[in-house]
PDB file of C-alpha atoms and ligand atoms in Angstrom:
ATOM      1  CA  MET A  30      84.225 115.043  88.538  1.00  0.00           C
ATOM      2  CA  LYS A  31      87.195 114.191  89.149  1.00  0.00           C
ATOM      3  CA  SER A  32      88.468 110.685  87.697  1.00  0.00           C
ATOM      4  CA  ILE A  33      90.973 107.946  89.316  1.00  0.00           C
ATOM      5  CA  ILE A  34      92.225 104.910  87.802  1.00  0.00           C
ATOM      6  CA  ILE A  35      92.652 101.525  89.601  1.00  0.00           C
ATOM      7  CA  THR A  36      94.402  98.862  88.617  1.00  0.00           C
ATOM      8  CA  GLY A  37      93.446  95.441  89.092  1.00  0.00           C
ATOM      9  CA  ALA A  38      90.528  96.696  90.493  1.00  0.00           C
ATOM     10  CA  GLY A  39      87.905  93.070  89.947  1.00  0.00           C
ATOM     11  CA  SER A  40      88.670  91.433  93.216  1.00  0.00           C
ATOM     12  CA  GLY A  41      90.702  91.746  96.425  1.00  0.00           C
ATOM     13  CA  LEU A  42      92.049  95.486  97.856  1.00  0.00           C
ATOM     14  CA  GLY A  43      91.817  97.176  94.342  1.00  0.00           C
ATOM     15  CA  LYS A  44      87.698  96.276  94.527  1.00  0.00           C
ATOM     16  CA  GLU A  45      87.644  97.856  98.162  1.00  0.00           C
ATOM     17  CA  LEU A  46      89.666 100.824  97.292  1.00  0.00           C
ATOM     18  CA  ALA A  47      87.150 101.460  94.277  1.00  0.00           C
ATOM     19  CA  LEU A  48      84.097 100.981  96.369  1.00  0.00           C
ATOM     20  CA  LEU A  49      85.415 103.781  99.185  1.00  0.00           C
ATOM     21  CA  TYR A  50      86.424 106.023  96.747  1.00  0.00           C
ATOM     22  CA  SER A  51      83.297 105.661  94.676  1.00  0.00           C
ATOM     23  CA  GLN A  52      81.662 106.856  97.904  1.00  0.00           C
ATOM     24  CA  MET A  53      83.945 110.137  98.045  1.00  0.00           C
ATOM     25  CA  GLY A  54      82.901 111.100  94.678  1.00  0.00           C
ATOM     26  CA  TYR A  55      85.017 110.452  92.248  1.00  0.00           C
ATOM     27  CA  HIS A  56      84.374 109.069  88.931  1.00  0.00           C
ATOM     28  CA  ILE A  57      86.356 105.362  89.256  1.00  0.00           C
ATOM     29  CA  LEU A  58      87.835 104.086  86.315  1.00  0.00           C
ATOM     30  CA  LEU A  59      87.797 100.233  86.592  1.00  0.00           C
ATOM     31  CA  THR A  60      90.721  98.431  84.843  1.00  0.00           C
ATOM     32  CA  GLY A  61      92.033  94.485  84.828  1.00  0.00           C
ATOM     33  CA  ARG A  62      92.364  92.000  82.372  1.00  0.00           C
ATOM     34  CA  THR A  63      88.492  90.330  83.015  1.00  0.00           C
ATOM     35  CA  LEU A  64      85.817  92.230  82.358  1.00  0.00           C
ATOM     36  CA  GLU A  65      83.393  90.579  83.443  1.00  0.00           C
ATOM     37  CA  LYS A  66      85.120  90.796  87.912  1.00  0.00           C
ATOM     38  CA  LEU A  67      84.810  94.963  86.637  1.00  0.00           C
ATOM     39  CA  LYS A  68      81.198  94.775  85.367  1.00  0.00           C
ATOM     40  CA  ALA A  69      79.957  93.149  88.769  1.00  0.00           C
ATOM     41  CA  VAL A  70      82.244  96.006  90.719  1.00  0.00           C
ATOM     42  CA  GLU A  71      80.869  98.664  87.938  1.00  0.00           C
ATOM     43  CA  ASP A  72      77.236  97.604  89.187  1.00  0.00           C
ATOM     44  CA  GLN A  73      78.141  97.677  93.151  1.00  0.00           C
ATOM     45  CA  ILE A  74      79.285 100.936  92.960  1.00  0.00           C
ATOM     46  CA  ASN A  75      76.226 101.688  90.506  1.00  0.00           C
ATOM     47  CA  THR A  76      73.459 100.715  93.626  1.00  0.00           C
ATOM     48  CA  GLN A  77      75.252 102.432  96.082  1.00  0.00           C
ATOM     49  CA  LYS A  78      75.267 105.878  93.209  1.00  0.00           C
ATOM     50  CA  GLY A  79      78.420 106.136  92.523  1.00  0.00           C
ATOM     51  CA  GLN A  80      79.868 106.284  89.308  1.00  0.00           C
ATOM     52  CA  ALA A  81      82.437 103.999  87.972  1.00  0.00           C
ATOM     53  CA  SER A  82      83.494 102.538  84.448  1.00  0.00           C
ATOM     54  CA  SER A  83      84.999  99.108  83.230  1.00  0.00           C
ATOM     55  CA  PHE A  84      88.317  99.016  81.197  1.00  0.00           C
ATOM     56  CA  LYS A  85      90.059  95.635  79.729  1.00  0.00           C
ATOM     57  CA  VAL A  86      93.354  96.826  80.205  1.00  0.00           C
ATOM     58  CA  ASP A  87      96.042  94.152  80.503  1.00  0.00           C
ATOM     59  CA  ILE A  88      98.861  96.582  82.060  1.00  0.00           C
ATOM     60  CA  THR A  89     101.685  94.140  80.816  1.00  0.00           C
ATOM     61  CA  SER A  90     100.836  95.384  77.393  1.00  0.00           C
ATOM     62  CA  PRO A  91     101.845  99.117  76.248  1.00  0.00           C
ATOM     63  CA  SER A  92      99.356  98.952  73.370  1.00  0.00           C
ATOM     64  CA  GLU A  93      96.215  98.258  75.070  1.00  0.00           C
ATOM     65  CA  ILE A  94      97.445 100.545  77.744  1.00  0.00           C
ATOM     66  CA  ASN A  95      97.930 102.969  74.862  1.00  0.00           C
ATOM     67  CA  GLU A  96      94.052 102.614  73.757  1.00  0.00           C
ATOM     68  CA  PHE A  97      92.867 102.959  77.265  1.00  0.00           C
ATOM     69  CA  MET A  98      95.173 106.485  77.355  1.00  0.00           C
ATOM     70  CA  LYS A  99      93.333 107.999  74.433  1.00  0.00           C
ATOM     71  CA  VAL A 100      89.870 107.324  76.055  1.00  0.00           C
ATOM     72  CA  VAL A 101      90.710 108.296  79.144  1.00  0.00           C
ATOM     73  CA  SER A 102      92.274 111.848  77.920  1.00  0.00           C
ATOM     74  CA  SER A 103      89.169 112.669  75.658  1.00  0.00           C
ATOM     75  CA  GLU A 104      86.446 111.524  78.327  1.00  0.00           C
ATOM     76  CA  PHE A 105      87.234 112.344  81.754  1.00  0.00           C
ATOM     77  CA  LYS A 106      89.323 114.500  84.247  1.00  0.00           C
ATOM     78  CA  LEU A 107      92.375 112.408  85.791  1.00  0.00           C
ATOM     79  CA  TYR A 108      93.278 113.233  88.635  1.00  0.00           C
ATOM     80  CA  GLY A 109      94.581 109.635  90.369  1.00  0.00           C
ATOM     81  CA  LEU A 110      95.965 106.357  89.606  1.00  0.00           C
ATOM     82  CA  ILE A 111      96.392 103.575  91.585  1.00  0.00           C
ATOM     83  CA  ASN A 112      98.695 101.203  90.782  1.00  0.00           C
ATOM     84  CA  ASN A 113      96.988  97.784  92.430  1.00  0.00           C
ATOM     85  CA  ALA A 114      97.336  94.849  89.956  1.00  0.00           C
ATOM     86  CA  GLY A 115     100.022  92.069  90.951  1.00  0.00           C
ATOM     87  CA  THR A 116     100.654  89.215  90.960  1.00  0.00           C
ATOM     88  CA  GLY A 117     102.842  86.689  93.414  1.00  0.00           C
ATOM     89  CA  TYR A 118     104.097  83.537  93.324  1.00  0.00           C
ATOM     90  CA  PHE A 119     105.964  81.617  96.240  1.00  0.00           C
ATOM     91  CA  GLY A 120     108.483  78.873  97.669  1.00  0.00           C
ATOM     92  CA  PRO A 121     112.051  77.892  97.589  1.00  0.00           C
ATOM     93  CA  PHE A 122     114.025  80.348  95.505  1.00  0.00           C
ATOM     94  CA  GLU A 123     115.585  77.528  93.874  1.00  0.00           C
ATOM     95  CA  SER A 124     112.697  75.885  92.381  1.00  0.00           C
ATOM     96  CA  LEU A 125     111.507  78.746  91.844  1.00  0.00           C
ATOM     97  CA  GLU A 126     110.348  79.010  87.943  1.00  0.00           C
ATOM     98  CA  ARG A 127     111.727  81.701  85.516  1.00  0.00           C
ATOM     99  CA  GLN A 128     108.418  82.097  83.127  1.00  0.00           C
ATOM    100  CA  LYS A 129     106.772  82.935  86.764  1.00  0.00           C
ATOM    101  CA  MET A 130     109.814  85.606  88.425  1.00  0.00           C
ATOM    102  CA  LYS A 131     109.276  86.964  84.721  1.00  0.00           C
ATOM    103  CA  GLU A 132     105.298  87.730  85.142  1.00  0.00           C
ATOM    104  CA  MET A 133     105.771  88.716  88.415  1.00  0.00           C
ATOM    105  CA  MET A 134     108.751  91.316  86.763  1.00  0.00           C
ATOM    106  CA  ASP A 135     106.063  91.876  84.022  1.00  0.00           C
ATOM    107  CA  VAL A 136     102.982  92.719  86.220  1.00  0.00           C
ATOM    108  CA  ASN A 137     104.636  94.482  89.335  1.00  0.00           C
ATOM    109  CA  VAL A 138     107.098  96.042  88.345  1.00  0.00           C
ATOM    110  CA  PHE A 139     106.885  96.642  84.499  1.00  0.00           C
ATOM    111  CA  GLY A 140     103.274  97.377  84.743  1.00  0.00           C
ATOM    112  CA  THR A 141     103.514  99.636  87.641  1.00  0.00           C
ATOM    113  CA  LEU A 142     106.071 101.341  85.177  1.00  0.00           C
ATOM    114  CA  ASN A 143     104.120 101.397  82.212  1.00  0.00           C
ATOM    115  CA  MET A 144     101.068 102.627  83.396  1.00  0.00           C
ATOM    116  CA  SER A 145     102.821 105.592  85.720  1.00  0.00           C
ATOM    117  CA  GLN A 146     104.537 106.759  82.515  1.00  0.00           C
ATOM    118  CA  VAL A 147     101.780 106.587  80.456  1.00  0.00           C
ATOM    119  CA  PHE A 148      99.114 108.553  82.903  1.00  0.00           C
ATOM    120  CA  LEU A 149     101.824 110.742  84.601  1.00  0.00           C
ATOM    121  CA  PRO A 150     101.500 113.369  82.284  1.00  0.00           C
ATOM    122  CA  ALA A 151      97.685 113.529  82.357  1.00  0.00           C
ATOM    123  CA  ILE A 152      97.508 114.588  86.053  1.00  0.00           C
ATOM    124  CA  LYS A 153      97.995 118.008  86.446  1.00  0.00           C
ATOM    125  CA  GLU A 154      96.956 118.030  90.494  1.00  0.00           C
ATOM    126  CA  GLY A 155      96.607 114.766  91.990  1.00  0.00           C
ATOM    127  CA  PHE A 156      97.909 111.338  93.005  1.00  0.00           C
ATOM    128  CA  VAL A 157      99.549 107.789  91.786  1.00  0.00           C
ATOM    129  CA  MET A 158      99.391 105.261  95.392  1.00  0.00           C
ATOM    130  CA  ASN A 159     101.676 102.434  94.199  1.00  0.00           C
ATOM    131  CA  ILE A 160     100.393  99.482  96.090  1.00  0.00           C
ATOM    132  CA  ILE A 161     103.737  97.461  97.290  1.00  0.00           C
ATOM    133  CA  SER A 162     103.880  95.343 100.393  1.00  0.00           C
ATOM    134  CA  THR A 163     105.783  94.357 103.640  1.00  0.00           C
ATOM    135  CA  ALA A 164     107.431  92.185 100.774  1.00  0.00           C
ATOM    136  CA  GLY A 165     108.801  95.678  99.685  1.00  0.00           C
ATOM    137  CA  LEU A 166     110.307  96.801 103.085  1.00  0.00           C
ATOM    138  CA  ARG A 167     111.915  93.846 104.377  1.00  0.00           C
ATOM    139  CA  GLY A 168     113.130  90.045 102.330  1.00  0.00           C
ATOM    140  CA  LYS A 169     111.417  87.179 103.658  1.00  0.00           C
ATOM    141  CA  LYS A 170     111.893  83.382 102.926  1.00  0.00           C
ATOM    142  CA  ASN A 171     110.101  81.809  99.962  1.00  0.00           C
ATOM    143  CA  GLU A 172     109.474  84.880  98.725  1.00  0.00           C
ATOM    144  CA  ALA A 173     112.551  85.721  96.857  1.00  0.00           C
ATOM    145  CA  GLY A 174     111.431  86.423  93.529  1.00  0.00           C
ATOM    146  CA  TYR A 175     108.192  88.449  94.998  1.00  0.00           C
ATOM    147  CA  CYS A 176     109.834  90.916  97.270  1.00  0.00           C
ATOM    148  CA  ALA A 177     112.657  91.532  94.205  1.00  0.00           C
ATOM    149  CA  SER A 178     109.506  92.998  92.113  1.00  0.00           C
ATOM    150  CA  LYS A 179     108.404  94.923  95.257  1.00  0.00           C
ATOM    151  CA  PHE A 180     111.596  96.012  96.276  1.00  0.00           C
ATOM    152  CA  ALA A 181     111.878  97.060  92.478  1.00  0.00           C
ATOM    153  CA  VAL A 182     108.065  99.194  92.792  1.00  0.00           C
ATOM    154  CA  ARG A 183     109.599 100.752  96.358  1.00  0.00           C
ATOM    155  CA  GLY A 184     112.612 102.559  94.125  1.00  0.00           C
ATOM    156  CA  LEU A 185     110.838 103.389  91.289  1.00  0.00           C
ATOM    157  CA  THR A 186     107.999 105.263  94.445  1.00  0.00           C
ATOM    158  CA  GLU A 187     110.863 106.691  95.960  1.00  0.00           C
ATOM    159  CA  SER A 188     112.547 107.925  93.204  1.00  0.00           C
ATOM    160  CA  LEU A 189     109.297 109.047  92.036  1.00  0.00           C
ATOM    161  CA  GLN A 190     108.773 111.322  95.546  1.00  0.00           C
ATOM    162  CA  LYS A 191     111.975 113.007  94.837  1.00  0.00           C
ATOM    163  CA  GLU A 192     111.663 113.891  91.087  1.00  0.00           C
ATOM    164  CA  TYR A 193     107.259 115.332  91.655  1.00  0.00           C
ATOM    165  CA  GLU A 194     108.117 117.225  95.021  1.00  0.00           C
ATOM    166  CA  GLN A 195     108.027 120.637  93.782  1.00  0.00           C
ATOM    167  CA  SER A 196     104.779 119.386  91.308  1.00  0.00           C
ATOM    168  CA  ASP A 197     100.860 119.707  92.452  1.00  0.00           C
ATOM    169  CA  ILE A 198     101.337 115.372  91.529  1.00  0.00           C
ATOM    170  CA  GLN A 199     101.453 113.192  95.216  1.00  0.00           C
ATOM    171  CA  ILE A 200     103.666 109.872  95.049  1.00  0.00           C
ATOM    172  CA  LYS A 201     101.975 107.272  97.787  1.00  0.00           C
ATOM    173  CA  ALA A 202     103.515 104.027  98.498  1.00  0.00           C
ATOM    174  CA  VAL A 203     101.382 101.887 100.754  1.00  0.00           C
ATOM    175  CA  TYR A 204     103.086  98.405 102.310  1.00  0.00           C
ATOM    176  CA  MET A 205     100.865  96.421 103.548  1.00  0.00           C
ATOM    177  CA  GLY A 206     100.778  92.799 105.269  1.00  0.00           C
ATOM    178  CA  GLY A 207      99.367  89.720 104.378  1.00  0.00           C
ATOM    179  CA  MET A 208      95.055  90.256 103.450  1.00  0.00           C
ATOM    180  CA  ASP A 209      92.356  87.899 102.819  1.00  0.00           C
ATOM    181  CA  THR A 210      91.786  88.621  99.741  1.00  0.00           C
ATOM    182  CA  PRO A 211      92.081  85.988  95.767  1.00  0.00           C
ATOM    183  CA  PHE A 212      95.531  86.555  96.024  1.00  0.00           C
ATOM    184  CA  TRP A 213      96.202  83.222  97.639  1.00  0.00           C
ATOM    185  CA  ASP A 214      93.688  81.237  95.869  1.00  0.00           C
ATOM    186  CA  TYR A 215      96.214  79.227  94.009  1.00  0.00           C
ATOM    187  CA  SER A 216      99.049  79.313  96.501  1.00  0.00           C
ATOM    188  CA  ASP A 217      99.812  76.884  99.459  1.00  0.00           C
ATOM    189  CA  HIS A 218     101.996  79.611 100.820  1.00  0.00           C
ATOM    190  CA  ILE A 219      99.606  80.612 103.370  1.00  0.00           C
ATOM    191  CA  LYS A 220      97.782  78.054 104.977  1.00  0.00           C
ATOM    192  CA  ASP A 221      94.700  79.767 106.190  1.00  0.00           C
ATOM    193  CA  LYS A 222      94.187  82.827 104.191  1.00  0.00           C
ATOM    194  CA  SER A 223      91.189  83.530 106.600  1.00  0.00           C
ATOM    195  CA  ARG A 224      93.706  84.502 109.681  1.00  0.00           C
ATOM    196  CA  LEU A 225      94.711  87.158 107.379  1.00  0.00           C
ATOM    197  CA  GLN A 226      93.483  91.477 107.743  1.00  0.00           C
ATOM    198  CA  SER A 227      90.394  91.966 105.368  1.00  0.00           C
ATOM    199  CA  PRO A 228      91.021  94.048 102.521  1.00  0.00           C
ATOM    200  CA  GLY A 229      88.021  96.117 103.421  1.00  0.00           C
ATOM    201  CA  LYS A 230      89.602  97.012 106.343  1.00  0.00           C
ATOM    202  CA  ILE A 231      92.980  98.101 104.257  1.00  0.00           C
ATOM    203  CA  ALA A 232      91.036 100.230 102.031  1.00  0.00           C
ATOM    204  CA  GLN A 233      89.589 101.980 105.017  1.00  0.00           C
ATOM    205  CA  ILE A 234      92.863 102.229 106.501  1.00  0.00           C
ATOM    206  CA  ILE A 235      94.834 103.414 102.895  1.00  0.00           C
ATOM    207  CA  VAL A 236      91.600 106.448 102.905  1.00  0.00           C
ATOM    208  CA  ASN A 237      91.613 107.343 106.473  1.00  0.00           C
ATOM    209  CA  ASN A 238      95.665 108.060 106.090  1.00  0.00           C
ATOM    210  CA  PHE A 239      95.627 109.358 102.611  1.00  0.00           C
ATOM    211  CA  GLU A 240      97.970 112.209 102.976  1.00  0.00           C
ATOM    212  CA  LYS A 241     100.843 110.506 103.911  1.00  0.00           C
ATOM    213  CA  ASP A 242     103.322 110.026 101.027  1.00  0.00           C
ATOM    214  CA  THR A 243     104.667 106.184 102.856  1.00  0.00           C
ATOM    215  CA  ILE A 244     101.826 104.214 104.549  1.00  0.00           C
ATOM    216  CA  ILE A 245     102.715 100.916 106.551  1.00  0.00           C
ATOM    217  CA  ILE A 246      99.978  98.457 107.885  1.00  0.00           C
ATOM    218  CA  GLU A 247     101.946  95.413 109.395  1.00  0.00           C
ATOM    219  CA  ALA A 248     100.469  92.436 109.315  1.00  0.00           C
ATOM    220  CA  ASN A 249      97.937  90.469 111.976  1.00  0.00           C
ATOM    221  CA  THR A 250     100.224  89.159 114.742  1.00  0.00           C
TER     222      THR A 250
HETATM  223  N1  NAP B 324      96.977  89.517  99.761  1.00  0.00           N
HETATM  224  C1  NAP B 324      97.865  90.077  99.871  1.00  0.00           C
HETATM  225  O1  NAP B 324      98.093  89.046 101.059  1.00  0.00           O
HETATM  226  C2  NAP B 324      98.936  91.137  99.763  1.00  0.00           C
HETATM  227  C3  NAP B 324      99.425  91.523 100.602  1.00  0.00           C
HETATM  228  C4  NAP B 324     100.561  93.120 100.673  1.00  0.00           C
HETATM  229  C5  NAP B 324     100.206  93.660  99.333  1.00  0.00           C
HETATM  230  N2  NAP B 324      99.408  92.595  98.297  1.00  0.00           N
HETATM  231  C6  NAP B 324      99.403  93.566  97.015  1.00  0.00           C
HETATM  232  O2  NAP B 324      97.932  94.235  97.024  1.00  0.00           O
HETATM  233  C7  NAP B 324      97.804  94.371  95.517  1.00  0.00           C
HETATM  234  C8  NAP B 324      96.322  93.751  94.968  1.00  0.00           C
HETATM  235  O3  NAP B 324      96.147  92.351  95.438  1.00  0.00           O
HETATM  236  P1  NAP B 324      95.320  91.400  96.479  1.00  0.00           P
HETATM  237  O4  NAP B 324      95.384  91.077  97.096  1.00  0.00           O
HETATM  238  O5  NAP B 324      94.071  92.048  96.017  1.00  0.00           O
HETATM  239  O6  NAP B 324      94.856  90.307  95.270  1.00  0.00           O
HETATM  240  P2  NAP B 324      93.817  89.795  94.169  1.00  0.00           P
HETATM  241  O7  NAP B 324      92.418  89.665  94.603  1.00  0.00           O
HETATM  242  O8  NAP B 324      94.615  88.435  93.261  1.00  0.00           O
HETATM  243  O9  NAP B 324      93.951  91.312  93.141  1.00  0.00           O
HETATM  244  C9  NAP B 324      94.693  91.566  92.038  1.00  0.00           C
HETATM  245  C10 NAP B 324      94.242  91.462  90.584  1.00  0.00           C
HETATM  246  O10 NAP B 324      95.234  92.482  89.292  1.00  0.00           O
HETATM  247  C11 NAP B 324      94.904  92.089  88.608  1.00  0.00           C
HETATM  248  N3  NAP B 324      95.692  91.737  87.398  1.00  0.00           N
HETATM  249  C12 NAP B 324      96.375  90.132  87.762  1.00  0.00           C
HETATM  250  N4  NAP B 324      97.300  91.053  86.859  1.00  0.00           N
HETATM  251  C13 NAP B 324      97.043  91.582  85.777  1.00  0.00           C
HETATM  252  C14 NAP B 324      97.741  91.881  84.688  1.00  0.00           C
HETATM  253  N5  NAP B 324      98.210  92.004  83.956  1.00  0.00           N
HETATM  254  N6  NAP B 324      97.055  93.565  84.096  1.00  0.00           N
HETATM  255  C15 NAP B 324      96.038  94.116  84.883  1.00  0.00           C
HETATM  256  N7  NAP B 324      95.624  93.450  85.684  1.00  0.00           N
HETATM  257  C16 NAP B 324      95.814  92.599  86.631  1.00  0.00           C
HETATM  258  C17 NAP B 324      93.718  90.681  88.728  1.00  0.00           C
HETATM  259  O11 NAP B 324      92.358  90.791  88.314  1.00  0.00           O
HETATM  260  P3  NAP B 324      92.545  89.942  86.539  1.00  0.00           P
HETATM  261  O12 NAP B 324      93.374  88.915  86.814  1.00  0.00           O
HETATM  262  O13 NAP B 324      90.870  89.610  85.971  1.00  0.00           O
HETATM  263  O14 NAP B 324      93.138  91.032  85.323  1.00  0.00           O
HETATM  264  C18 NAP B 324      93.040  90.823  90.326  1.00  0.00           C
HETATM  265  O15 NAP B 324      91.867  91.408  89.789  1.00  0.00           O
HETATM  266  C19 NAP B 324      98.861  93.324  95.154  1.00  0.00           C
HETATM  267  O16 NAP B 324      99.797  94.496  94.350  1.00  0.00           O
HETATM  268  C20 NAP B 324      99.551  92.931  95.532  1.00  0.00           C
HETATM  269  O17 NAP B 324     101.116  92.286  95.326  1.00  0.00           O
HETATM  270  C21 NAP B 324      98.563  91.530  98.474  1.00  0.00           C
END
C-alpha cells in the first residue's frame, strides 16, 4: 500500500487532507508535535475503514526527522510527502519579535527543507506537495515575517519543480487564502475567522486539482 506523510496532520488543513487521502486508499503517516491530536485523527480514519499511523515528529528537529526516516524506510512504501505544518505571527513589522520571526523561519522554511531533503530520496515515484499561502504570492500589511517565510518556500518549490522536471516525482505548490483553522486561535490579526474558507473545502479543491503543479485558491471576497 502506498504511503503519504503529512506534517501538521493533527488539525486544520493537514487533518482534512489526511481524511481525504486515506479515503483514496493511501496509508497516511500522520506527523506533528502533539501525539494526542494525531491519534484522534488516526481513530477517525480507522472508523472510516482507512489506514493511518501516528508519529511525533518536530520538523525543526533533524534528529527526530532522521529517526522517523528509519521507520518509514523499513516499514512503508513512500509515495508522497505533504509539507503542511506551519506557523504565523502577525502585526506591524517594527514590533515583530526576533524570536517569532525565527520560529516562522525554522518551522515554515527549514522544516519544509529538512523534510524534503530527507524524504525525497525515498520517493521513487510520487510527489512532494508544499502548502504555502497567498502570502507566498504577494506581500501583505502586518504579515512581513510570515510572507518572507512563505516566499522562501515558494522559491524552494519552484526550484525543485525545475530540478525534478525529468523525474517521476511531481513537485507541487499550493497557495491558498485564509482558512478557518486553529492557526488563528492565538492571533487577533483576523477578527472573525468563521468567515474564512473551511479547511475541508480547501482540501477537497486540492485533491480535485491534484494533477496541477501549481494550485492557487484565492480567499473568500
Ligand atoms: N489558516 C490559514 O488561514 C492559512 C492560510 C494559508 C496557508 N496556511 C498554511 O496552511 C498550513 C496548515 O495550517 P492550518 O491553517 O491548518 O493551521 P493549524 O491547524 O495550526 O495546523 C498547523 C499544524 O502544524 C503543526 N506544527 C506546528 N509546528 C510544528 C513543528 N515544528 N513540527 C511539526 N508540526 C508542527 C501543528 O501541530 P502541533 O502544534 O501539534 O505540532 C498543527 O497541527 C500552514 O502551513 C499554514 O501556514 C494557513
